[in-house]
XYZ file of C-alpha atoms in Angstrom:
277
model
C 134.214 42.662 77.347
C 136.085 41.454 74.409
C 140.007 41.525 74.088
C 142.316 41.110 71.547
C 145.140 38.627 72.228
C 148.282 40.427 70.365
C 150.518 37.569 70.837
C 148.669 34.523 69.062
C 146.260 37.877 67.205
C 143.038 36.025 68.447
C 140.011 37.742 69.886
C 139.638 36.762 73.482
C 135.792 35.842 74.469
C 135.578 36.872 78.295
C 133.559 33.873 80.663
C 130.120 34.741 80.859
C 128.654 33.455 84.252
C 124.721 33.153 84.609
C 123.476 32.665 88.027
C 119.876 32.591 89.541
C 117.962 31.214 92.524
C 114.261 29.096 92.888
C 112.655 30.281 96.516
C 111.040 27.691 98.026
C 107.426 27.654 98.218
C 105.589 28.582 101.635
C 103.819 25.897 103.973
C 100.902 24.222 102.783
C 97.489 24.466 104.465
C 97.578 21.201 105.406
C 100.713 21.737 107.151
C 99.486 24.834 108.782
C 96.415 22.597 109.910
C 98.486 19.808 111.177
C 100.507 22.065 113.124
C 97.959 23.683 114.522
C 96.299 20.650 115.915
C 99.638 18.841 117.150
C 100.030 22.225 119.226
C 96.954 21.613 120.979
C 98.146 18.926 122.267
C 99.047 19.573 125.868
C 99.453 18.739 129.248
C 101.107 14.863 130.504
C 103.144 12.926 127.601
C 103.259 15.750 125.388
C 106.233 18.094 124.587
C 106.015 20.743 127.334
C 105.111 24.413 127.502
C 108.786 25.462 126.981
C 110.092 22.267 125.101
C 112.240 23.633 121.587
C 110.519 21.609 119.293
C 107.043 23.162 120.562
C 108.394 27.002 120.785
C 109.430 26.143 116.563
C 106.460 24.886 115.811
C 104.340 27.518 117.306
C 106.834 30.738 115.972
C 106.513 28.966 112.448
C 102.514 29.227 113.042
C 102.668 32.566 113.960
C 105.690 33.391 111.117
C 105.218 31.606 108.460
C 107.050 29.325 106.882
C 108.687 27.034 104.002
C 107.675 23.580 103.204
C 110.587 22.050 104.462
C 110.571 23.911 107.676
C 107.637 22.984 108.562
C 108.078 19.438 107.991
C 110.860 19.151 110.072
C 109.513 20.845 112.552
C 106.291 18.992 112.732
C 108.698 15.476 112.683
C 110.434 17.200 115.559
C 107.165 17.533 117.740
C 106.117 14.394 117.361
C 109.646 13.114 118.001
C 109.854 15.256 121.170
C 110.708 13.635 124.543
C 111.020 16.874 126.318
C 107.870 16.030 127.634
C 105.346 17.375 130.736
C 106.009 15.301 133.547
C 103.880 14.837 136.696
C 105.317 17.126 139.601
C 106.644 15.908 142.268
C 104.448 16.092 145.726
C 101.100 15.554 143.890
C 98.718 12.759 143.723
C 97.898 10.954 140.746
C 95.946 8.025 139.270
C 97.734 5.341 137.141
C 96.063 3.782 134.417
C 97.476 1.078 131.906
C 96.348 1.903 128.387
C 96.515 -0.402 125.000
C 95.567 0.021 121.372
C 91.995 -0.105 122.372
C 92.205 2.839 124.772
C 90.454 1.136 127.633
C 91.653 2.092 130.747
C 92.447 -0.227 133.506
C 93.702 1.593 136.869
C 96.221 0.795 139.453
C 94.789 0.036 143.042
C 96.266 -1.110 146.500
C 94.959 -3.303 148.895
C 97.399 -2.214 151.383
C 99.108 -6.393 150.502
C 99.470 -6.256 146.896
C 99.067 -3.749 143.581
C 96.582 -4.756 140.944
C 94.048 -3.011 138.090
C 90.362 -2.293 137.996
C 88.363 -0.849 135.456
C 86.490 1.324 138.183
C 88.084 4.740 138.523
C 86.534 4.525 141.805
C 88.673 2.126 143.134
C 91.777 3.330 142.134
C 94.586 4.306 144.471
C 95.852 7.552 144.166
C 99.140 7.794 144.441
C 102.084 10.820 145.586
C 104.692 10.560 143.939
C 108.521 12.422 144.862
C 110.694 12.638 141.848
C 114.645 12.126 143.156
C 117.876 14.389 142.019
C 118.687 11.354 139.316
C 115.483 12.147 137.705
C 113.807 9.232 139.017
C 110.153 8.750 140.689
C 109.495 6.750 143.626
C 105.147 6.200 144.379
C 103.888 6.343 147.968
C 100.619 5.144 149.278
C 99.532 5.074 152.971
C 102.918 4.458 153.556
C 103.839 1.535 150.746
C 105.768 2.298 147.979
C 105.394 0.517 144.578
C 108.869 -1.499 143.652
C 110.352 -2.753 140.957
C 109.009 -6.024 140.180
C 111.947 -8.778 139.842
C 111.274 -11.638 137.816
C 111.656 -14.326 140.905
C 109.778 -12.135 143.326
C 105.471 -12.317 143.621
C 103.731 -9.715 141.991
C 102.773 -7.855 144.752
C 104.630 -4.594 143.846
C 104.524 -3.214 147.275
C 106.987 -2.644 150.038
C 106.737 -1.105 153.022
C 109.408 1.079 153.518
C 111.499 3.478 151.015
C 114.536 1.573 149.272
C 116.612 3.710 146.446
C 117.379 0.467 144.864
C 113.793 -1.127 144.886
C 111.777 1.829 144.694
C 113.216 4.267 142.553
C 111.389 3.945 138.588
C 111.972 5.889 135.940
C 108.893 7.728 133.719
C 109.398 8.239 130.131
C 107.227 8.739 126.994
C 106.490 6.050 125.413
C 108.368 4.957 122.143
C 107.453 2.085 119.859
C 108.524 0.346 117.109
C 105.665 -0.082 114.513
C 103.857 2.858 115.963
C 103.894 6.318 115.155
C 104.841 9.060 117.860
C 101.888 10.689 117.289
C 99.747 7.668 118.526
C 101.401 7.233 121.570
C 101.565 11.026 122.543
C 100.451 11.262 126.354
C 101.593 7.855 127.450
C 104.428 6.670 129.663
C 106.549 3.754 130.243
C 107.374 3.644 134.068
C 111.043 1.553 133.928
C 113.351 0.440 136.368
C 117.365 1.582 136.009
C 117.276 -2.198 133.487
C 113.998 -3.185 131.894
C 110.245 -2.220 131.858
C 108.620 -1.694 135.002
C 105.619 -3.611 134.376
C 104.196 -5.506 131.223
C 100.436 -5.650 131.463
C 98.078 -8.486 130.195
C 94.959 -6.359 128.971
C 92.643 -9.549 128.727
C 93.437 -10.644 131.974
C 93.481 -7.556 133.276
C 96.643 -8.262 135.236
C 100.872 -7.295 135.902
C 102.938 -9.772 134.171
C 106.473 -9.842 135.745
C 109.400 -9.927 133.500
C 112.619 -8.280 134.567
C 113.964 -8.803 130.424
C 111.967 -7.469 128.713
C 113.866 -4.765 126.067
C 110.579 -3.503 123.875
C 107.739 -2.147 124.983
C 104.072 -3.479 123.733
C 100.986 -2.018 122.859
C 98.463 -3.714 121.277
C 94.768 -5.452 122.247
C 96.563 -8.023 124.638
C 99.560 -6.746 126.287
C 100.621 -3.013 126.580
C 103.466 -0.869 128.755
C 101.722 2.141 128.403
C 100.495 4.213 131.035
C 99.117 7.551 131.944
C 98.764 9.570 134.765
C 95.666 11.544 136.055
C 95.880 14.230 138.106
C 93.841 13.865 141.406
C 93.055 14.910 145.059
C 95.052 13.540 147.671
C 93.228 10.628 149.509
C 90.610 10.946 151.619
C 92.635 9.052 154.263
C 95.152 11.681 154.313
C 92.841 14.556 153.727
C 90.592 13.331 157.188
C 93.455 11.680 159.267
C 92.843 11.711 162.919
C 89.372 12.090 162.207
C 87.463 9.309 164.260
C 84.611 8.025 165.395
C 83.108 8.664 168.337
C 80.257 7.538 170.968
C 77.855 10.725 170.561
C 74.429 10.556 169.388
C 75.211 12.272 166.209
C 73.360 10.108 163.338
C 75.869 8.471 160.624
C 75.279 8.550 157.175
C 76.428 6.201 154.459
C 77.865 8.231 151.140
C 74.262 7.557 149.524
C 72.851 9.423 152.431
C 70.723 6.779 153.929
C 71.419 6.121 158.051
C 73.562 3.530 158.922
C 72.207 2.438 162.531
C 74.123 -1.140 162.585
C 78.212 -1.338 163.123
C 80.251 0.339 161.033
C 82.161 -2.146 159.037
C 85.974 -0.642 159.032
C 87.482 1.060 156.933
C 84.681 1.867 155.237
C 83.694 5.934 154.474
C 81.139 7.563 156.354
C 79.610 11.358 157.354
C 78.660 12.419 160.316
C 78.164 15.990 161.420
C 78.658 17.005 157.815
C 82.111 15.672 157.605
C 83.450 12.754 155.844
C 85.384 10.439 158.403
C 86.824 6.588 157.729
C 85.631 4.065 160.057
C 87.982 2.719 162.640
């Protein structure tokens, strides 16, 4: 209101303060979309079922939300290393992945580890994840180990070491790439350096205890992912053998083997699967 000042016999103007507020505008539908689809996302190398930045994303679905919310929670997702894990006491496949996507899968000889491009002939492995976090990978009694530098790539030992078996599985996180690409693969590291850098052409480990980035591209990568699978048949049929009876054998094909059964190899007999011996 106005005043009069008696002292100097001025009128007094009182401050007049004008205030007022922009709300930001709600989520785009290509944000919504995006969301949407990066929540779909699930399972192995991608944020888990109770990971923060995936409950966000999905209540701001559900919600609604601002612009900026939703950006930062998309960036969040795809930044996420909370990630599904494979659980400890199960089998699974390893493949290693590049920028072309083709696959190329771990196998054992029961000597030495190397990669095929038949899923048929990969090794399943179990794998026990340790109190420090860290995985150790068991077949028919070899375990894979960290491959030094000076050592032969043969990846294998034969009994349980903490300090030659124990790797550690993360996501995978590259310069020059986005998140998003490399959602759903792993690096598998030692407590120093990448466990394994893997020539793509060649189709083969390269072993190089320094190395500090991880590749993926059309000739080398350090990505892998894991499949789910049945334990072995090895394990799933041990002390299962063969015997003297009459009984015909069958080769998987179902055609009758009638010669000597070359060891090792898988066979049925009596309707049940049994390795030779």
């Amino acid at each position: 209101m106005f005043g009069y000042d008696f002292a100097d016999s001025t009128y007094v103007m009182p401050e007049l303060k004008v205030g007022y507020s922009l709300k930001e505008p709600e989520a785009t539908a290509q944000q919504k979309k995006e969301a949407i689809q990066l929540l779909a996302k699930t399972g192995l190398g991608c944020p888990s079922a109770d990971s923060k930045a995936r409950l966000r994303l999905a209540e701001l679905v559900e919600k609604g939300g601002t612009i900026s919310e939703f950006d930062r929670a998309i960036e969040n997702f795809k930044n996420d290393t909370e990630v599904e894990k494979p659980i400890s006491g199960d089998y699974y496949l390893i493949s290693a992945v590049g920028w072309t996507g083709r696959k190329q899968y771990v196998f054992c000889d029961g000597e030495k580890v190397g990669l095929t491009l038949d899923e048929e002939q990969a090794t399943p492995f179990k794998i026990d994840i340790h109190e420090d976090g860290s995985f150790s990978f068991e077949t028919e009694g070899k375990f894979l180990k960290q491959l030094k530098q000076s050592s032969l790539v043969n990846g294998l030992s034969s009994a349980y070491v903490s300090a030659d078996n124990d790797l550690f599985v993360e996501r995978l996180i590259l310069e020059g790439h986005s998140l998003e690409e490399t959602m759903g693969y792993f690096s598998i590291r030692d407590a120093n350096a990448l466990y394994a850098l893997v020539d793509v052409r060649e189709g083969s480990f390269m072993t190089n205890s320094t190395l500090e980035l991880a590749y993926f591209d059309e000739d080398w990568t350090n990505g892998f992912v894991f499949t789910k699978t049945d334990a072995p048949i090895h394990d799933a049929i041990r002390g299962i053998a063969v015997d003297a009876a009459n009984e015909p054998v069958f080769d998987l094909q179902g055609r009758r083997v009638t010669g000597t059964l070359k060891r090792g190899q898988l066979y049925v007999k009596g309707g049940r699967k049994f390795v030779a011996k």
